């Protein structure tokens, strides 16, 4: 990857950047039948981490809801933050997304 700075802006640009776009994870979701999807979400995030590492993804974009509610259960928060910790080891530099539904602010960046 070659980097360059845009003239008169100071912005660092990348000529090649691997981006993975996902959407609507809905961590913490419980179906009407009472089925808790925690195990499914855990499996998905493990797969996603492995895929990001394998494909050398540099930016992860999450369009839509990371959490199913504006006040997610603690297990969902723990799952998400554990994912972010594991993601640091993959070389992915940034995560950008909306964390919760109904317009609750929640953009996330991973330094």
PDB file of N, CA and C in Angstrom:
ATOM      1  N   UNK A   1       0.845  -1.166   0.000  1.00  0.00           N
ATOM      2  CA  UNK A   1       0.000   0.000   0.000  1.00  0.00           C
ATOM      3  C   UNK A   1       0.893   1.232   0.000  1.00  0.00           C
ATOM      4  N   UNK A   2       0.584   2.170  -0.868  1.00  0.00           N
ATOM      5  CA  UNK A   2       1.341   3.411  -0.863  1.00  0.00           C
ATOM      6  C   UNK A   2       0.460   4.518  -0.292  1.00  0.00           C
ATOM      7  N   UNK A   3       1.065   5.345   0.522  1.00  0.00           N
ATOM      8  CA  UNK A   3       0.348   6.443   1.173  1.00  0.00           C
ATOM      9  C   UNK A   3       0.779   7.768   0.561  1.00  0.00           C
ATOM     10  N   UNK A   4      -0.098   8.735   0.621  1.00  0.00           N
ATOM     11  CA  UNK A   4       0.258  10.072   0.171  1.00  0.00           C
ATOM     12  C   UNK A   4      -0.625  11.072   0.903  1.00  0.00           C
ATOM     13  N   UNK A   5      -0.170  12.309   0.938  1.00  0.00           N
ATOM     14  CA  UNK A   5      -0.924  13.375   1.596  1.00  0.00           C
ATOM     15  C   UNK A   5      -1.538  14.253   0.523  1.00  0.00           C
ATOM     16  N   UNK A   6      -2.845  14.511   0.656  1.00  0.00           N
ATOM     17  CA  UNK A   6      -3.511  15.411  -0.290  1.00  0.00           C
ATOM     18  C   UNK A   6      -2.971  16.822  -0.110  1.00  0.00           C
ATOM     19  N   UNK A   7      -2.603  17.483  -1.201  1.00  0.00           N
ATOM     20  CA  UNK A   7      -2.069  18.842  -1.105  1.00  0.00           C
ATOM     21  C   UNK A   7      -3.057  19.786  -0.421  1.00  0.00           C
ATOM     22  N   UNK A   8      -2.556  20.651   0.423  1.00  0.00           N
ATOM     23  CA  UNK A   8      -3.318  21.703   1.095  1.00  0.00           C
ATOM     24  C   UNK A   8      -4.370  21.175   2.065  1.00  0.00           C
ATOM     25  N   UNK A   9      -4.356  19.884   2.374  1.00  0.00           N
ATOM     26  CA  UNK A   9      -5.380  19.372   3.290  1.00  0.00           C
ATOM     27  C   UNK A   9      -4.778  18.716   4.521  1.00  0.00           C
ATOM     28  N   UNK A  10      -3.595  18.146   4.377  1.00  0.00           N
ATOM     29  CA  UNK A  10      -2.992  17.409   5.479  1.00  0.00           C
ATOM     30  C   UNK A  10      -3.591  16.026   5.669  1.00  0.00           C
ATOM     31  N   UNK A  11      -4.531  15.626   4.802  1.00  0.00           N
ATOM     32  CA  UNK A  11      -5.170  14.316   4.923  1.00  0.00           C
ATOM     33  C   UNK A  11      -4.277  13.232   4.341  1.00  0.00           C
ATOM     34  N   UNK A  12      -4.075  12.185   5.113  1.00  0.00           N
ATOM     35  CA  UNK A  12      -3.310  11.036   4.646  1.00  0.00           C
ATOM     36  C   UNK A  12      -4.251  10.110   3.889  1.00  0.00           C
ATOM     37  N   UNK A  13      -3.887   9.752   2.677  1.00  0.00           N
ATOM     38  CA  UNK A  13      -4.731   8.899   1.842  1.00  0.00           C
ATOM     39  C   UNK A  13      -3.991   7.600   1.534  1.00  0.00           C
ATOM     40  N   UNK A  14      -4.762   6.569   1.292  1.00  0.00           N
ATOM     41  CA  UNK A  14      -4.218   5.254   0.982  1.00  0.00           C
ATOM     42  C   UNK A  14      -4.664   4.873  -0.420  1.00  0.00           C
ATOM     43  N   UNK A  15      -3.741   4.373  -1.214  1.00  0.00           N
ATOM     44  CA  UNK A  15      -4.105   4.003  -2.572  1.00  0.00           C
ATOM     45  C   UNK A  15      -4.796   2.643  -2.611  1.00  0.00           C
ATOM     46  N   UNK A  16      -4.543   1.783  -1.632  1.00  0.00           N
ATOM     47  CA  UNK A  16      -5.199   0.487  -1.547  1.00  0.00           C
ATOM     48  C   UNK A  16      -5.598   0.266  -0.098  1.00  0.00           C
ATOM     49  N   UNK A  17      -6.855   0.020   0.141  1.00  0.00           N
ATOM     50  CA  UNK A  17      -7.351  -0.158   1.491  1.00  0.00           C
ATOM     51  C   UNK A  17      -8.389  -1.266   1.469  1.00  0.00           C
ATOM     52  N   UNK A  18      -8.209  -2.289   2.286  1.00  0.00           N
ATOM     53  CA  UNK A  18      -9.175  -3.380   2.343  1.00  0.00           C
ATOM     54  C   UNK A  18     -10.251  -3.048   3.364  1.00  0.00           C
ATOM     55  N   UNK A  19     -11.496  -2.979   2.886  1.00  0.00           N
ATOM     56  CA  UNK A  19     -12.639  -2.635   3.722  1.00  0.00           C
ATOM     57  C   UNK A  19     -13.616  -3.797   3.685  1.00  0.00           C
ATOM     58  N   UNK A  20     -14.136  -4.157   4.859  1.00  0.00           N
ATOM     59  CA  UNK A  20     -15.180  -5.170   4.949  1.00  0.00           C
ATOM     60  C   UNK A  20     -16.438  -4.498   5.478  1.00  0.00           C
ATOM     61  N   UNK A  21     -17.523  -4.631   4.742  1.00  0.00           N
ATOM     62  CA  UNK A  21     -18.792  -3.985   5.085  1.00  0.00           C
ATOM     63  C   UNK A  21     -19.763  -5.037   5.608  1.00  0.00           C
ATOM     64  N   UNK A  22     -20.283  -4.810   6.808  1.00  0.00           N
ATOM     65  CA  UNK A  22     -21.282  -5.692   7.406  1.00  0.00           C
ATOM     66  C   UNK A  22     -22.478  -4.842   7.819  1.00  0.00           C
ATOM     67  N   UNK A  23     -23.519  -5.487   8.314  1.00  0.00           N
ATOM     68  CA  UNK A  23     -24.687  -4.721   8.745  1.00  0.00           C
ATOM     69  C   UNK A  23     -25.530  -5.501   9.743  1.00  0.00           C
ATOM     70  N   UNK A  24     -26.187  -4.746  10.609  1.00  0.00           N
ATOM     71  CA  UNK A  24     -27.260  -5.250  11.471  1.00  0.00           C
ATOM     72  C   UNK A  24     -26.928  -6.534  12.219  1.00  0.00           C
ATOM     73  N   UNK A  25     -26.005  -6.436  13.165  1.00  0.00           N
ATOM     74  CA  UNK A  25     -25.631  -7.599  13.960  1.00  0.00           C
ATOM     75  C   UNK A  25     -26.698  -7.943  14.994  1.00  0.00           C
ATOM     76  N   UNK A  26     -27.304  -6.949  15.600  1.00  0.00           N
ATOM     77  CA  UNK A  26     -28.358  -7.124  16.613  1.00  0.00           C
ATOM     78  C   UNK A  26     -27.908  -7.980  17.790  1.00  0.00           C
ATOM     79  N   UNK A  27     -26.704  -7.685  18.308  1.00  0.00           N
ATOM     80  CA  UNK A  27     -26.217  -8.401  19.486  1.00  0.00           C
ATOM     81  C   UNK A  27     -27.191  -8.192  20.637  1.00  0.00           C
ATOM     82  N   UNK A  28     -27.410  -9.243  21.409  1.00  0.00           N
ATOM     83  CA  UNK A  28     -28.330  -9.169  22.543  1.00  0.00           C
ATOM     84  C   UNK A  28     -29.765  -9.488  22.185  1.00  0.00           C
ATOM     85  N   UNK A  29     -30.007  -9.869  20.947  1.00  0.00           N
ATOM     86  CA  UNK A  29     -31.374 -10.143  20.509  1.00  0.00           C
ATOM     87  C   UNK A  29     -31.908 -11.431  21.133  1.00  0.00           C
ATOM     88  N   UNK A  30     -33.141 -11.358  21.577  1.00  0.00           N
ATOM     89  CA  UNK A  30     -33.886 -12.515  22.065  1.00  0.00           C
ATOM     90  C   UNK A  30     -35.154 -12.583  21.225  1.00  0.00           C
ATOM     91  N   UNK A  31     -35.381 -13.727  20.591  1.00  0.00           N
ATOM     92  CA  UNK A  31     -36.550 -13.878  19.727  1.00  0.00           C
ATOM     93  C   UNK A  31     -37.822 -13.963  20.553  1.00  0.00           C
ATOM     94  N   UNK A  32     -38.967 -13.743  19.915  1.00  0.00           N
ATOM     95  CA  UNK A  32     -40.246 -13.780  20.621  1.00  0.00           C
ATOM     96  C   UNK A  32     -40.492 -15.118  21.307  1.00  0.00           C
ATOM     97  N   UNK A  33     -39.935 -16.174  20.748  1.00  0.00           N
ATOM     98  CA  UNK A  33     -40.088 -17.500  21.341  1.00  0.00           C
ATOM     99  C   UNK A  33     -39.265 -17.647  22.621  1.00  0.00           C
ATOM    100  N   UNK A  34     -38.414 -16.653  22.906  1.00  0.00           N
ATOM    101  CA  UNK A  34     -37.557 -16.702  24.079  1.00  0.00           C
ATOM    102  C   UNK A  34     -36.147 -17.184  23.766  1.00  0.00           C
ATOM    103  N   UNK A  35     -35.923 -17.590  22.521  1.00  0.00           N
ATOM    104  CA  UNK A  35     -34.604 -18.082  22.118  1.00  0.00           C
ATOM    105  C   UNK A  35     -33.579 -16.954  22.192  1.00  0.00           C
ATOM    106  N   UNK A  36     -32.527 -17.181  22.962  1.00  0.00           N
ATOM    107  CA  UNK A  36     -31.434 -16.228  23.100  1.00  0.00           C
ATOM    108  C   UNK A  36     -30.396 -16.531  22.013  1.00  0.00           C
ATOM    109  N   UNK A  37     -29.983 -15.529  21.247  1.00  0.00           N
ATOM    110  CA  UNK A  37     -29.087 -15.729  20.110  1.00  0.00           C
ATOM    111  C   UNK A  37     -27.614 -15.516  20.466  1.00  0.00           C
ATOM    112  N   UNK A  38     -27.283 -15.501  21.739  1.00  0.00           N
ATOM    113  CA  UNK A  38     -25.915 -15.217  22.179  1.00  0.00           C
ATOM    114  C   UNK A  38     -24.899 -16.170  21.537  1.00  0.00           C
ATOM    115  N   UNK A  39     -25.180 -17.458  21.531  1.00  0.00           N
ATOM    116  CA  UNK A  39     -24.238 -18.435  20.956  1.00  0.00           C
ATOM    117  C   UNK A  39     -24.028 -18.183  19.463  1.00  0.00           C
ATOM    118  N   UNK A  40     -25.108 -17.841  18.741  1.00  0.00           N
ATOM    119  CA  UNK A  40     -24.986 -17.524  17.309  1.00  0.00           C
ATOM    120  C   UNK A  40     -24.115 -16.302  17.100  1.00  0.00           C
ATOM    121  N   UNK A  41     -24.343 -15.273  17.912  1.00  0.00           N
ATOM    122  CA  UNK A  41     -23.574 -14.040  17.783  1.00  0.00           C
ATOM    123  C   UNK A  41     -22.105 -14.286  18.127  1.00  0.00           C
ATOM    124  N   UNK A  42     -21.858 -15.098  19.130  1.00  0.00           N
ATOM    125  CA  UNK A  42     -20.487 -15.423  19.506  1.00  0.00           C
ATOM    126  C   UNK A  42     -19.781 -16.139  18.347  1.00  0.00           C
ATOM    127  N   UNK A  43     -20.453 -17.092  17.742  1.00  0.00           N
ATOM    128  CA  UNK A  43     -19.893 -17.815  16.602  1.00  0.00           C
ATOM    129  C   UNK A  43     -19.621 -16.857  15.436  1.00  0.00           C
ATOM    130  N   UNK A  44     -20.562 -15.955  15.160  1.00  0.00           N
ATOM    131  CA  UNK A  44     -20.395 -14.977  14.081  1.00  0.00           C
ATOM    132  C   UNK A  44     -19.171 -14.099  14.321  1.00  0.00           C
ATOM    133  N   UNK A  45     -19.012 -13.584  15.536  1.00  0.00           N
ATOM    134  CA  UNK A  45     -17.891 -12.684  15.810  1.00  0.00           C
ATOM    135  C   UNK A  45     -16.550 -13.409  15.759  1.00  0.00           C
ATOM    136  N   UNK A  46     -16.522 -14.673  16.161  1.00  0.00           N
ATOM    137  CA  UNK A  46     -15.285 -15.460  16.018  1.00  0.00           C
ATOM    138  C   UNK A  46     -14.959 -15.650  14.535  1.00  0.00           C
ATOM    139  N   UNK A  47     -15.982 -15.977  13.745  1.00  0.00           N
ATOM    140  CA  UNK A  47     -15.781 -16.121  12.295  1.00  0.00           C
ATOM    141  C   UNK A  47     -15.318 -14.798  11.684  1.00  0.00           C
ATOM    142  N   UNK A  48     -15.948 -13.703  12.083  1.00  0.00           N
ATOM    143  CA  UNK A  48     -15.604 -12.390  11.536  1.00  0.00           C
ATOM    144  C   UNK A  48     -14.166 -12.023  11.867  1.00  0.00           C
ATOM    145  N   UNK A  49     -13.738 -12.258  13.091  1.00  0.00           N
ATOM    146  CA  UNK A  49     -12.361 -11.972  13.488  1.00  0.00           C
ATOM    147  C   UNK A  49     -11.381 -12.786  12.647  1.00  0.00           C
ATOM    148  N   UNK A  50     -11.669 -14.076  12.475  1.00  0.00           N
ATOM    149  CA  UNK A  50     -10.798 -14.940  11.671  1.00  0.00           C
ATOM    150  C   UNK A  50     -10.754 -14.481  10.217  1.00  0.00           C
ATOM    151  N   UNK A  51     -11.893 -14.083   9.673  1.00  0.00           N
ATOM    152  CA  UNK A  51     -11.960 -13.624   8.282  1.00  0.00           C
ATOM    153  C   UNK A  51     -11.181 -12.321   8.101  1.00  0.00           C
ATOM    154  N   UNK A  52     -11.310 -11.419   9.046  1.00  0.00           N
ATOM    155  CA  UNK A  52     -10.587 -10.145   8.980  1.00  0.00           C
ATOM    156  C   UNK A  52      -9.080 -10.396   9.003  1.00  0.00           C
ATOM    157  N   UNK A  53      -8.644 -11.305   9.867  1.00  0.00           N
ATOM    158  CA  UNK A  53      -7.213 -11.628   9.938  1.00  0.00           C
ATOM    159  C   UNK A  53      -6.745 -12.306   8.653  1.00  0.00           C
ATOM    160  N   UNK A  54      -7.507 -13.276   8.196  1.00  0.00           N
ATOM    161  CA  UNK A  54      -7.146 -14.046   7.004  1.00  0.00           C
ATOM    162  C   UNK A  54      -7.080 -13.175   5.753  1.00  0.00           C
ATOM    163  N   UNK A  55      -8.037 -12.264   5.622  1.00  0.00           N
ATOM    164  CA  UNK A  55      -8.116 -11.411   4.430  1.00  0.00           C
ATOM    165  C   UNK A  55      -7.352 -10.086   4.584  1.00  0.00           C
ATOM    166  N   UNK A  56      -6.739  -9.887   5.746  1.00  0.00           N
ATOM    167  CA  UNK A  56      -5.968  -8.681   6.045  1.00  0.00           C
ATOM    168  C   UNK A  56      -6.799  -7.413   5.852  1.00  0.00           C
ATOM    169  N   UNK A  57      -8.009  -7.429   6.400  1.00  0.00           N
ATOM    170  CA  UNK A  57      -8.924  -6.284   6.329  1.00  0.00           C
ATOM    171  C   UNK A  57      -8.385  -5.169   7.223  1.00  0.00           C
ATOM    172  N   UNK A  58      -8.428  -3.946   6.714  1.00  0.00           N
ATOM    173  CA  UNK A  58      -7.902  -2.802   7.456  1.00  0.00           C
ATOM    174  C   UNK A  58      -8.997  -1.955   8.097  1.00  0.00           C
ATOM    175  N   UNK A  59     -10.190  -1.953   7.508  1.00  0.00           N
ATOM    176  CA  UNK A  59     -11.307  -1.176   8.051  1.00  0.00           C
ATOM    177  C   UNK A  59     -12.555  -2.042   8.035  1.00  0.00           C
ATOM    178  N   UNK A  60     -13.245  -2.108   9.166  1.00  0.00           N
ATOM    179  CA  UNK A  60     -14.519  -2.808   9.279  1.00  0.00           C
ATOM    180  C   UNK A  60     -15.621  -1.767   9.390  1.00  0.00           C
ATOM    181  N   UNK A  61     -16.594  -1.838   8.500  1.00  0.00           N
ATOM    182  CA  UNK A  61     -17.738  -0.936   8.533  1.00  0.00           C
ATOM    183  C   UNK A  61     -18.967  -1.746   8.939  1.00  0.00           C
ATOM    184  N   UNK A  62     -19.688  -1.242   9.921  1.00  0.00           N
ATOM    185  CA  UNK A  62     -20.935  -1.872  10.340  1.00  0.00           C
ATOM    186  C   UNK A  62     -22.056  -0.877  10.065  1.00  0.00           C
ATOM    187  N   UNK A  63     -22.847  -1.166   9.040  1.00  0.00           N
ATOM    188  CA  UNK A  63     -23.985  -0.301   8.699  1.00  0.00           C
ATOM    189  C   UNK A  63     -25.204  -0.882   9.393  1.00  0.00           C
ATOM    190  N   UNK A  64     -25.832  -0.118  10.214  1.00  0.00           N
ATOM    191  CA  UNK A  64     -27.000  -0.618  10.936  1.00  0.00           C
ATOM    192  C   UNK A  64     -26.653  -0.909  12.379  1.00  0.00           C
ATOM    193  N   UNK A  65     -27.486  -1.701  12.997  1.00  0.00           N
ATOM    194  CA  UNK A  65     -27.449  -1.879  14.443  1.00  0.00           C
ATOM    195  C   UNK A  65     -26.464  -2.959  14.890  1.00  0.00           C
ATOM    196  N   UNK A  66     -25.527  -2.564  15.733  1.00  0.00           N
ATOM    197  CA  UNK A  66     -24.655  -3.543  16.373  1.00  0.00           C
ATOM    198  C   UNK A  66     -25.458  -4.251  17.455  1.00  0.00           C
ATOM    199  N   UNK A  67     -26.213  -3.488  18.238  1.00  0.00           N
ATOM    200  CA  UNK A  67     -27.034  -4.037  19.315  1.00  0.00           C
ATOM    201  C   UNK A  67     -28.505  -4.038  18.915  1.00  0.00           C
ATOM    202  N   UNK A  68     -29.264  -4.920  19.536  1.00  0.00           N
ATOM    203  CA  UNK A  68     -30.677  -5.050  19.209  1.00  0.00           C
ATOM    204  C   UNK A  68     -31.528  -3.975  19.870  1.00  0.00           C
ATOM    205  N   UNK A  69     -31.066  -3.430  20.981  1.00  0.00           N
ATOM    206  CA  UNK A  69     -31.816  -2.397  21.687  1.00  0.00           C
ATOM    207  C   UNK A  69     -30.881  -1.251  22.049  1.00  0.00           C
ATOM    208  N   UNK A  70     -31.466  -0.140  22.419  1.00  0.00           N
ATOM    209  CA  UNK A  70     -30.678   1.001  22.860  1.00  0.00           C
ATOM    210  C   UNK A  70     -30.032   0.785  24.217  1.00  0.00           C
ATOM    211  N   UNK A  71     -30.502  -0.226  24.955  1.00  0.00           N
ATOM    212  CA  UNK A  71     -29.945  -0.567  26.262  1.00  0.00           C
ATOM    213  C   UNK A  71     -29.625  -2.059  26.266  1.00  0.00           C
ATOM    214  N   UNK A  72     -28.520  -2.457  25.603  1.00  0.00           N
ATOM    215  CA  UNK A  72     -28.232  -3.878  25.435  1.00  0.00           C
ATOM    216  C   UNK A  72     -27.890  -4.561  26.757  1.00  0.00           C
ATOM    217  N   UNK A  73     -28.171  -5.855  26.848  1.00  0.00           N
ATOM    218  CA  UNK A  73     -27.804  -6.606  28.056  1.00  0.00           C
ATOM    219  C   UNK A  73     -26.288  -6.667  28.211  1.00  0.00           C
ATOM    220  N   UNK A  74     -25.848  -6.857  29.448  1.00  0.00           N
ATOM    221  CA  UNK A  74     -24.406  -6.860  29.729  1.00  0.00           C
ATOM    222  C   UNK A  74     -23.675  -7.954  28.956  1.00  0.00           C
ATOM    223  N   UNK A  75     -24.314  -9.091  28.707  1.00  0.00           N
ATOM    224  CA  UNK A  75     -23.663 -10.171  27.947  1.00  0.00           C
ATOM    225  C   UNK A  75     -23.360  -9.718  26.518  1.00  0.00           C
ATOM    226  N   UNK A  76     -24.250  -8.922  25.935  1.00  0.00           N
ATOM    227  CA  UNK A  76     -24.032  -8.415  24.578  1.00  0.00           C
ATOM    228  C   UNK A  76     -22.892  -7.397  24.567  1.00  0.00           C
ATOM    229  N   UNK A  77     -22.847  -6.541  25.575  1.00  0.00           N
ATOM    230  CA  UNK A  77     -21.753  -5.567  25.670  1.00  0.00           C
ATOM    231  C   UNK A  77     -20.420  -6.272  25.852  1.00  0.00           C
ATOM    232  N   UNK A  78     -20.397  -7.287  26.709  1.00  0.00           N
ATOM    233  CA  UNK A  78     -19.167  -8.046  26.940  1.00  0.00           C
ATOM    234  C   UNK A  78     -18.704  -8.729  25.654  1.00  0.00           C
ATOM    235  N   UNK A  79     -19.644  -9.297  24.913  1.00  0.00           N
ATOM    236  CA  UNK A  79     -19.323  -9.951  23.644  1.00  0.00           C
ATOM    237  C   UNK A  79     -18.711  -8.952  22.664  1.00  0.00           C
ATOM    238  N   UNK A  80     -19.309  -7.781  22.564  1.00  0.00           N
ATOM    239  CA  UNK A  80     -18.830  -6.751  21.640  1.00  0.00           C
ATOM    240  C   UNK A  80     -17.432  -6.266  22.019  1.00  0.00           C
ATOM    241  N   UNK A  81     -17.235  -5.955  23.294  1.00  0.00           N
ATOM    242  CA  UNK A  81     -15.934  -5.434  23.711  1.00  0.00           C
ATOM    243  C   UNK A  81     -14.845  -6.505  23.627  1.00  0.00           C
ATOM    244  N   UNK A  82     -15.198  -7.749  23.866  1.00  0.00           N
ATOM    245  CA  UNK A  82     -14.239  -8.850  23.677  1.00  0.00           C
ATOM    246  C   UNK A  82     -13.856  -8.960  22.205  1.00  0.00           C
ATOM    247  N   UNK A  83     -14.837  -8.767  21.327  1.00  0.00           N
ATOM    248  CA  UNK A  83     -14.567  -8.772  19.890  1.00  0.00           C
ATOM    249  C   UNK A  83     -13.574  -7.666  19.533  1.00  0.00           C
ATOM    250  N   UNK A  84     -13.789  -6.460  20.058  1.00  0.00           N
ATOM    251  CA  UNK A  84     -12.885  -5.347  19.756  1.00  0.00           C
ATOM    252  C   UNK A  84     -11.466  -5.630  20.236  1.00  0.00           C
ATOM    253  N   UNK A  85     -11.335  -6.239  21.415  1.00  0.00           N
ATOM    254  CA  UNK A  85     -10.010  -6.588  21.934  1.00  0.00           C
ATOM    255  C   UNK A  85      -9.337  -7.594  20.998  1.00  0.00           C
ATOM    256  N   UNK A  86     -10.072  -8.621  20.581  1.00  0.00           N
ATOM    257  CA  UNK A  86      -9.520  -9.616  19.663  1.00  0.00           C
ATOM    258  C   UNK A  86      -9.193  -9.040  18.300  1.00  0.00           C
ATOM    259  N   UNK A  87      -9.969  -8.050  17.892  1.00  0.00           N
ATOM    260  CA  UNK A  87      -9.767  -7.432  16.591  1.00  0.00           C
ATOM    261  C   UNK A  87      -8.433  -6.697  16.506  1.00  0.00           C
ATOM    262  N   UNK A  88      -7.957  -6.182  17.620  1.00  0.00           N
ATOM    263  CA  UNK A  88      -6.673  -5.467  17.652  1.00  0.00           C
ATOM    264  C   UNK A  88      -5.530  -6.349  17.174  1.00  0.00           C
ATOM    265  N   UNK A  89      -5.651  -7.653  17.376  1.00  0.00           N
ATOM    266  CA  UNK A  89      -4.576  -8.576  17.001  1.00  0.00           C
ATOM    267  C   UNK A  89      -4.603  -8.919  15.516  1.00  0.00           C
ATOM    268  N   UNK A  90      -5.606  -8.466  14.779  1.00  0.00           N
ATOM    269  CA  UNK A  90      -5.736  -8.832  13.367  1.00  0.00           C
ATOM    270  C   UNK A  90      -5.054  -7.848  12.429  1.00  0.00           C
ATOM    271  N   UNK A  91      -4.738  -6.660  12.909  1.00  0.00           N
ATOM    272  CA  UNK A  91      -4.185  -5.636  12.031  1.00  0.00           C
ATOM    273  C   UNK A  91      -5.247  -4.692  11.493  1.00  0.00           C
ATOM    274  N   UNK A  92      -6.520  -4.964  11.799  1.00  0.00           N
ATOM    275  CA  UNK A  92      -7.599  -4.056  11.397  1.00  0.00           C
ATOM    276  C   UNK A  92      -7.453  -2.784  12.221  1.00  0.00           C
ATOM    277  N   UNK A  93      -7.372  -1.646  11.540  1.00  0.00           N
ATOM    278  CA  UNK A  93      -7.095  -0.387  12.223  1.00  0.00           C
ATOM    279  C   UNK A  93      -8.324   0.348  12.681  1.00  0.00           C
ATOM    280  N   UNK A  94      -9.439   0.167  12.006  1.00  0.00           N
ATOM    281  CA  UNK A  94     -10.611   0.978  12.319  1.00  0.00           C
ATOM    282  C   UNK A  94     -11.888   0.156  12.264  1.00  0.00           C
ATOM    283  N   UNK A  95     -12.802   0.494  13.153  1.00  0.00           N
ATOM    284  CA  UNK A  95     -14.165  -0.026  13.116  1.00  0.00           C
ATOM    285  C   UNK A  95     -15.066   1.192  13.144  1.00  0.00           C
ATOM    286  N   UNK A  96     -15.953   1.269  12.168  1.00  0.00           N
ATOM    287  CA  UNK A  96     -16.865   2.405  12.099  1.00  0.00           C
ATOM    288  C   UNK A  96     -18.277   1.856  11.994  1.00  0.00           C
ATOM    289  N   UNK A  97     -19.177   2.350  12.844  1.00  0.00           N
ATOM    290  CA  UNK A  97     -20.545   1.880  12.747  1.00  0.00           C
ATOM    291  C   UNK A  97     -21.473   2.557  13.720  1.00  0.00           C
ATOM    292  N   UNK A  98     -22.729   2.224  13.588  1.00  0.00           N
ATOM    293  CA  UNK A  98     -23.770   2.715  14.478  1.00  0.00           C
ATOM    294  C   UNK A  98     -24.073   1.589  15.450  1.00  0.00           C
ATOM    295  N   UNK A  99     -23.946   1.852  16.737  1.00  0.00           N
ATOM    296  CA  UNK A  99     -24.024   0.775  17.715  1.00  0.00           C
ATOM    297  C   UNK A  99     -25.428   0.354  18.102  1.00  0.00           C
ATOM    298  N   UNK A 100     -26.408   1.213  18.004  1.00  0.00           N
ATOM    299  CA  UNK A 100     -27.721   0.822  18.490  1.00  0.00           C
ATOM    300  C   UNK A 100     -28.837   1.395  17.631  1.00  0.00           C
ATOM    301  N   UNK A 101     -30.022   0.802  17.736  1.00  0.00           N
ATOM    302  CA  UNK A 101     -31.144   1.218  16.899  1.00  0.00           C
ATOM    303  C   UNK A 101     -31.782   2.524  17.352  1.00  0.00           C
ATOM    304  N   UNK A 102     -32.735   2.962  16.577  1.00  0.00           N
ATOM    305  CA  UNK A 102     -33.579   4.114  16.914  1.00  0.00           C
ATOM    306  C   UNK A 102     -32.805   5.417  17.060  1.00  0.00           C
ATOM    307  N   UNK A 103     -31.745   5.547  16.279  1.00  0.00           N
ATOM    308  CA  UNK A 103     -31.019   6.826  16.264  1.00  0.00           C
ATOM    309  C   UNK A 103     -30.193   7.120  17.503  1.00  0.00           C
ATOM    310  N   UNK A 104     -29.975   6.129  18.364  1.00  0.00           N
ATOM    311  CA  UNK A 104     -29.129   6.360  19.532  1.00  0.00           C
ATOM    312  C   UNK A 104     -27.703   6.476  19.042  1.00  0.00           C
ATOM    313  N   UNK A 105     -27.049   7.565  19.386  1.00  0.00           N
ATOM    314  CA  UNK A 105     -25.692   7.813  18.904  1.00  0.00           C
ATOM    315  C   UNK A 105     -24.753   6.721  19.355  1.00  0.00           C
ATOM    316  N   UNK A 106     -23.843   6.331  18.468  1.00  0.00           N
ATOM    317  CA  UNK A 106     -22.903   5.317  18.895  1.00  0.00           C
ATOM    318  C   UNK A 106     -21.841   4.971  17.871  1.00  0.00           C
ATOM    319  N   UNK A 107     -21.277   5.912  17.195  1.00  0.00           N
ATOM    320  CA  UNK A 107     -20.206   5.588  16.253  1.00  0.00           C
ATOM    321  C   UNK A 107     -18.984   5.132  17.054  1.00  0.00           C
ATOM    322  N   UNK A 108     -18.296   4.140  16.525  1.00  0.00           N
ATOM    323  CA  UNK A 108     -17.144   3.561  17.219  1.00  0.00           C
ATOM    324  C   UNK A 108     -15.937   3.579  16.292  1.00  0.00           C
ATOM    325  N   UNK A 109     -14.812   3.972  16.841  1.00  0.00           N
ATOM    326  CA  UNK A 109     -13.554   3.883  16.096  1.00  0.00           C
ATOM    327  C   UNK A 109     -12.571   3.128  16.944  1.00  0.00           C
ATOM    328  N   UNK A 110     -11.828   2.246  16.343  1.00  0.00           N
ATOM    329  CA  UNK A 110     -10.819   1.487  17.060  1.00  0.00           C
ATOM    330  C   UNK A 110      -9.468   2.093  16.738  1.00  0.00           C
ATOM    331  N   UNK A 111      -8.841   2.759  17.718  1.00  0.00           N
ATOM    332  CA  UNK A 111      -7.553   3.402  17.437  1.00  0.00           C
ATOM    333  C   UNK A 111      -6.462   2.388  17.169  1.00  0.00           C
TER     334      UNK A 111
END
